[in-house]
Amino acid sequence: MSSTVYRSAKTTGLSAALSVPASDILVTGLTVAARRLSAAGHQLSRTVSVTTRFTVQVADERAAEDLSITVGGVADAIKAETDSAMAAADWSSELVITVAPVMTTPDVAIPIVSTTGMIIVTSTGLTESSPHCSWTIECTWDSATQAECAMALCQGQGYTAGVFVSASNDPCSASFTSSPFWYHNLHNFSVEYMSSSRPWGVAQITAGCSQKAKWPND
């Protein structure tokens, strides 16, 4: 889709919903599916599905981590703010979209956080400074707990910021290892040692770490 008005309205809506400057948002792609044209063959006349791809520039990895958590919970806000931006836009010079479109609540995909400039670290579970991720009482495996595990690993390695890259498995339902290991406990936010096999899960964590502290005499 090449409409500059549509792209601009999308950017404005995303900016308001995510509380970031429009200048920091770049819409990189708009893909139309299930397209239906009027008899004239030019104007869109029915509901279509539009996949919007965009990037957001942030100050640092911590901000990227916070934003990746925020994005997952703002689908309703994206709809409301984008509808408002579409309604305020001038469509008089458009050839395909001639009236302001109205969104349905979007399905927001899990954002990908670029690890450019970071050090990629994978937990070993062999030392306190390289903990896997596990739990003791209850388990939720979502963007917030993934970010928590990544931060625990990066801080254990001496970094001040970290973002989640991947995990070996969902620790709520499977285990990466049955051997003794060090782990970040999602229940009480501490690093602990498990000296025997356990019936519940543990995951190996890969994170992008940055801003490593310089220790005296390093």
mmCIF file of C-alpha atoms in Angstrom:
data_model
loop_
_atom_site.group_PDB
_atom_site.id
_atom_site.type_symbol
_atom_site.label_atom_id
_atom_site.label_comp_id
_atom_site.label_asym_id
_atom_site.label_seq_id
_atom_site.Cartn_x
_atom_site.Cartn_y
_atom_site.Cartn_z
ATOM 1 C CA MET A 1 0.000 0.000 0.000
ATOM 2 C CA SER A 2 1.512 3.304 -1.089
ATOM 3 C CA SER A 3 -0.919 5.796 0.489
ATOM 4 C CA THR A 4 1.100 8.447 2.317
ATOM 5 C CA VAL A 5 -2.021 9.658 4.142
ATOM 6 C CA TYR A 6 -2.756 6.173 5.454
ATOM 7 C CA ARG A 7 0.874 5.630 6.460
ATOM 8 C CA SER A 8 0.995 8.998 8.237
ATOM 9 C CA ALA A 9 -2.235 8.291 10.130
ATOM 10 C CA LYS A 10 -0.901 4.895 11.184
ATOM 11 C CA THR A 11 2.259 6.537 12.486
ATOM 12 C CA THR A 12 0.253 9.150 14.414
ATOM 13 C CA GLY A 13 -1.959 6.477 15.968
ATOM 14 C CA LEU A 14 0.985 4.326 17.008
ATOM 15 C CA SER A 15 2.763 7.362 18.434
ATOM 16 C CA ALA A 16 -0.193 8.245 20.654
ATOM 17 C CA ALA A 17 -0.882 4.655 21.734
ATOM 18 C CA LEU A 18 2.744 3.900 22.609
ATOM 19 C CA SER A 19 3.502 7.367 24.036
ATOM 20 C CA VAL A 20 6.574 7.833 21.854
ATOM 21 C CA PRO A 21 7.353 10.645 19.386
ATOM 22 C CA ALA A 22 6.093 10.075 15.845
ATOM 23 C CA SER A 23 9.593 10.881 14.623
ATOM 24 C CA ASP A 24 10.850 7.735 16.394
ATOM 25 C CA ILE A 25 8.403 5.459 14.541
ATOM 26 C CA LEU A 26 9.072 4.165 11.042
ATOM 27 C CA VAL A 27 6.333 2.214 9.266
ATOM 28 C CA THR A 28 8.359 -0.210 7.166
ATOM 29 C CA GLY A 29 5.557 -2.097 5.451
ATOM 30 C CA LEU A 30 1.792 -2.216 4.856
ATOM 31 C CA THR A 31 0.521 -5.475 3.384
ATOM 32 C CA VAL A 32 -3.100 -5.759 2.223
ATOM 33 C CA ALA A 33 -4.845 -9.153 2.214
ATOM 34 C CA ALA A 34 -8.362 -10.196 1.106
ATOM 35 C CA ARG A 35 -8.620 -7.093 -1.055
ATOM 36 C CA ARG A 36 -12.024 -6.282 -2.584
ATOM 37 C CA LEU A 37 -12.445 -3.611 -5.275
ATOM 38 C CA SER A 38 -15.482 -1.724 -6.429
ATOM 39 C CA ALA A 39 -16.847 -2.160 -9.947
ATOM 40 C CA ALA A 40 -14.771 0.798 -11.059
ATOM 41 C CA GLY A 41 -11.691 -1.266 -10.215
ATOM 42 C CA HIS A 42 -9.970 1.485 -8.279
ATOM 43 C CA GLN A 43 -11.553 2.174 -4.918
ATOM 44 C CA LEU A 44 -11.521 -0.169 -1.924
ATOM 45 C CA SER A 45 -15.109 -0.907 -0.976
ATOM 46 C CA ARG A 46 -15.025 -3.732 1.595
ATOM 47 C CA THR A 47 -13.226 -4.841 4.707
ATOM 48 C CA VAL A 48 -9.581 -5.715 4.148
ATOM 49 C CA SER A 49 -6.838 -6.990 6.406
ATOM 50 C CA VAL A 50 -3.752 -4.797 6.653
ATOM 51 C CA THR A 51 -0.552 -6.014 8.298
ATOM 52 C CA THR A 52 1.520 -3.096 9.549
ATOM 53 C CA ARG A 53 5.238 -3.537 10.166
ATOM 54 C CA PHE A 54 7.056 -0.797 12.031
ATOM 55 C CA THR A 55 10.138 -0.038 14.071
ATOM 56 C CA VAL A 56 10.526 2.207 17.100
ATOM 57 C CA GLN A 57 13.783 3.914 17.960
ATOM 58 C CA VAL A 58 14.460 4.032 21.717
ATOM 59 C CA ALA A 59 17.213 5.436 23.887
ATOM 60 C CA ASP A 60 18.671 2.171 25.181
ATOM 61 C CA GLU A 61 18.086 -1.527 25.789
ATOM 62 C CA ARG A 62 16.127 -0.944 28.989
ATOM 63 C CA ALA A 63 13.716 1.293 27.107
ATOM 64 C CA ALA A 64 13.430 -1.351 24.386
ATOM 65 C CA GLU A 65 12.608 -3.971 26.997
ATOM 66 C CA ASP A 66 9.956 -1.747 28.604
ATOM 67 C CA LEU A 67 8.404 -0.928 25.232
ATOM 68 C CA SER A 68 8.305 -4.576 24.183
ATOM 69 C CA ILE A 69 6.212 -5.289 27.283
ATOM 70 C CA THR A 70 3.971 -2.256 26.674
ATOM 71 C CA VAL A 71 3.193 -3.122 23.057
ATOM 72 C CA GLY A 72 1.504 -6.375 23.987
ATOM 73 C CA GLY A 73 -1.151 -4.610 26.073
ATOM 74 C CA VAL A 74 -2.136 -1.627 23.940
ATOM 75 C CA ALA A 75 -4.208 -3.180 21.150
ATOM 76 C CA ASP A 76 -7.332 -1.251 22.173
ATOM 77 C CA ALA A 77 -5.356 1.988 22.421
ATOM 78 C CA ILE A 78 -3.829 1.419 18.978
ATOM 79 C CA LYS A 79 -7.320 1.032 17.522
ATOM 80 C CA ALA A 80 -8.706 4.123 19.269
ATOM 81 C CA GLU A 81 -5.766 6.394 18.489
ATOM 82 C CA THR A 82 -5.458 5.204 14.888
ATOM 83 C CA ASP A 83 -9.189 5.630 14.269
ATOM 84 C CA SER A 84 -8.882 9.195 15.595
ATOM 85 C CA ALA A 85 -5.876 9.909 13.351
ATOM 86 C CA MET A 86 -7.643 8.422 10.321
ATOM 87 C CA ALA A 87 -10.742 10.544 10.974
ATOM 88 C CA ALA A 88 -8.643 13.708 11.213
ATOM 89 C CA ALA A 89 -6.726 13.022 7.990
ATOM 90 C CA ASP A 90 -7.543 14.598 4.613
ATOM 91 C CA TRP A 91 -8.482 11.858 2.118
ATOM 92 C CA SER A 92 -9.658 14.163 -0.677
ATOM 93 C CA SER A 93 -6.594 13.597 -2.863
ATOM 94 C CA GLU A 94 -6.463 9.819 -2.388
ATOM 95 C CA LEU A 95 -7.366 7.542 -5.306
ATOM 96 C CA VAL A 96 -7.928 4.237 -3.485
ATOM 97 C CA ILE A 97 -8.920 5.131 0.087
ATOM 98 C CA THR A 98 -11.274 8.095 -0.218
ATOM 99 C CA VAL A 99 -12.869 8.053 3.248
ATOM 100 C CA ALA A 100 -11.361 7.452 6.667
ATOM 101 C CA PRO A 101 -11.107 3.691 7.335
ATOM 102 C CA VAL A 102 -12.059 2.264 10.732
ATOM 103 C CA MET A 103 -9.922 -0.389 12.392
ATOM 104 C CA THR A 104 -10.907 -3.518 14.227
ATOM 105 C CA THR A 105 -8.884 -4.240 17.358
ATOM 106 C CA PRO A 106 -5.524 -5.413 15.982
ATOM 107 C CA ASP A 107 -3.677 -8.613 16.758
ATOM 108 C CA VAL A 108 -0.352 -7.309 18.050
ATOM 109 C CA ALA A 109 2.578 -9.645 17.457
ATOM 110 C CA ILE A 110 5.352 -10.047 20.001
ATOM 111 C CA PRO A 111 7.917 -7.399 19.052
ATOM 112 C CA ILE A 112 11.437 -8.325 18.038
ATOM 113 C CA VAL A 113 14.064 -6.353 19.932
ATOM 114 C CA SER A 114 17.196 -5.736 17.916
ATOM 115 C CA THR A 115 20.329 -6.935 19.669
ATOM 116 C CA THR A 116 22.694 -4.792 17.589
ATOM 117 C CA GLY A 117 25.495 -3.572 19.849
ATOM 118 C CA MET A 118 24.688 -6.090 22.591
ATOM 119 C CA ILE A 119 26.575 -9.081 23.898
ATOM 120 C CA ILE A 120 24.578 -12.288 23.464
ATOM 121 C CA VAL A 121 24.745 -14.398 26.628
ATOM 122 C CA THR A 122 23.269 -17.868 27.236
ATOM 123 C CA SER A 123 22.810 -19.193 30.745
ATOM 124 C CA THR A 124 24.773 -22.275 31.808
ATOM 125 C CA GLY A 125 23.205 -22.840 35.222
ATOM 126 C CA LEU A 126 26.652 -23.846 36.498
ATOM 127 C CA THR A 127 27.305 -20.717 38.538
ATOM 128 C CA GLU A 128 25.314 -18.110 40.420
ATOM 129 C CA SER A 129 26.338 -15.546 37.814
ATOM 130 C CA SER A 130 24.813 -17.565 34.948
ATOM 131 C CA PRO A 131 21.365 -18.619 36.156
ATOM 132 C CA HIS A 132 18.738 -20.501 34.214
ATOM 133 C CA CYS A 133 15.115 -19.512 34.871
ATOM 134 C CA SER A 134 12.659 -21.477 37.025
ATOM 135 C CA TRP A 135 9.980 -21.161 39.723
ATOM 136 C CA THR A 136 8.823 -22.690 42.997
ATOM 137 C CA ILE A 137 5.152 -21.906 43.680
ATOM 138 C CA GLU A 138 3.504 -20.576 40.536
ATOM 139 C CA CYS A 139 4.600 -19.928 36.980
ATOM 140 C CA THR A 140 3.603 -17.492 34.256
ATOM 141 C CA TRP A 141 5.640 -17.426 31.045
ATOM 142 C CA ASP A 142 4.985 -14.173 29.212
ATOM 143 C CA SER A 143 6.888 -11.110 28.029
ATOM 144 C CA ALA A 144 7.217 -9.757 31.579
ATOM 145 C CA THR A 145 8.710 -12.914 33.105
ATOM 146 C CA GLN A 146 10.893 -13.461 30.035
ATOM 147 C CA ALA A 147 12.280 -9.940 30.486
ATOM 148 C CA GLU A 148 12.827 -10.641 34.197
ATOM 149 C CA CYS A 149 14.841 -13.789 33.449
ATOM 150 C CA ALA A 150 16.925 -11.979 30.841
ATOM 151 C CA MET A 151 17.682 -9.138 33.234
ATOM 152 C CA ALA A 152 18.681 -11.576 35.988
ATOM 153 C CA LEU A 153 21.113 -13.302 33.625
ATOM 154 C CA CYS A 154 22.626 -10.053 32.349
ATOM 155 C CA GLN A 155 22.988 -8.587 35.837
ATOM 156 C CA GLY A 156 24.630 -11.821 36.981
ATOM 157 C CA GLN A 157 27.142 -11.350 34.173
ATOM 158 C CA GLY A 158 27.918 -7.810 35.313
ATOM 159 C CA TYR A 159 25.777 -5.891 32.859
ATOM 160 C CA THR A 160 23.218 -3.251 33.756
ATOM 161 C CA ALA A 161 20.711 -3.867 30.961
ATOM 162 C CA GLY A 162 19.372 -6.895 29.164
ATOM 163 C CA VAL A 163 16.626 -7.949 26.769
ATOM 164 C CA PHE A 164 15.113 -11.374 26.226
ATOM 165 C CA VAL A 165 16.196 -13.135 23.033
ATOM 166 C CA SER A 166 15.040 -16.727 23.432
ATOM 167 C CA ALA A 167 14.532 -19.652 25.795
ATOM 168 C CA SER A 168 15.083 -23.369 25.431
ATOM 169 C CA ASN A 169 11.478 -24.054 26.445
ATOM 170 C CA ASP A 170 8.505 -22.837 28.478
ATOM 171 C CA PRO A 171 9.581 -23.499 32.086
ATOM 172 C CA CYS A 172 5.961 -23.706 33.195
ATOM 173 C CA SER A 173 5.496 -26.943 31.284
ATOM 174 C CA ALA A 174 8.894 -28.476 30.529
ATOM 175 C CA SER A 175 12.458 -28.735 31.831
ATOM 176 C CA PHE A 176 15.726 -28.000 30.087
ATOM 177 C CA THR A 177 17.728 -30.170 32.501
ATOM 178 C CA SER A 178 17.328 -32.446 35.492
ATOM 179 C CA SER A 179 20.894 -31.894 36.704
ATOM 180 C CA PRO A 180 21.646 -29.545 39.624
ATOM 181 C CA PHE A 181 21.653 -25.908 38.529
ATOM 182 C CA TRP A 182 21.575 -22.269 39.556
ATOM 183 C CA TYR A 183 18.367 -20.484 38.590
ATOM 184 C CA HIS A 184 16.513 -17.201 38.851
ATOM 185 C CA ASN A 185 13.380 -17.882 40.900
ATOM 186 C CA LEU A 186 10.330 -16.211 39.360
ATOM 187 C CA HIS A 187 8.468 -16.541 42.666
ATOM 188 C CA ASN A 188 10.741 -14.474 44.890
ATOM 189 C CA PHE A 189 13.058 -12.703 42.417
ATOM 190 C CA SER A 190 16.239 -14.320 43.737
ATOM 191 C CA VAL A 191 19.006 -16.528 42.372
ATOM 192 C CA GLU A 192 19.018 -19.931 44.068
ATOM 193 C CA TYR A 193 20.659 -23.338 43.726
ATOM 194 C CA MET A 194 18.752 -26.564 43.046
ATOM 195 C CA SER A 195 20.899 -29.534 44.107
ATOM 196 C CA SER A 196 18.519 -32.327 43.061
ATOM 197 C CA SER A 197 16.078 -33.135 40.271
ATOM 198 C CA ARG A 198 12.687 -31.475 40.434
ATOM 199 C CA PRO A 199 9.255 -32.175 38.938
ATOM 200 C CA TRP A 200 8.720 -28.649 37.642
ATOM 201 C CA GLY A 201 10.366 -26.726 34.841
ATOM 202 C CA VAL A 202 13.541 -24.852 34.139
ATOM 203 C CA ALA A 203 14.612 -23.002 30.996
ATOM 204 C CA GLN A 204 17.965 -22.005 29.578
ATOM 205 C CA ILE A 205 17.890 -18.293 28.738
ATOM 206 C CA THR A 206 19.576 -16.343 25.959
ATOM 207 C CA ALA A 207 19.670 -12.580 26.418
ATOM 208 C CA GLY A 208 21.186 -9.500 24.808
ATOM 209 C CA CYS A 209 23.245 -7.695 27.462
ATOM 210 C CA SER A 210 24.872 -4.272 27.431
ATOM 211 C CA GLN A 211 26.359 -1.458 29.492
ATOM 212 C CA LYS A 212 28.777 -3.651 31.390
ATOM 213 C CA ALA A 213 30.138 -2.061 34.536
ATOM 214 C CA LYS A 214 33.873 -1.470 34.743
ATOM 215 C CA TRP A 215 35.095 -2.936 37.990
ATOM 216 C CA PRO A 216 38.150 -1.495 39.800
ATOM 217 C CA ASN A 217 41.472 -2.708 38.370
ATOM 218 C CA ASP A 218 39.794 -4.171 35.257
#
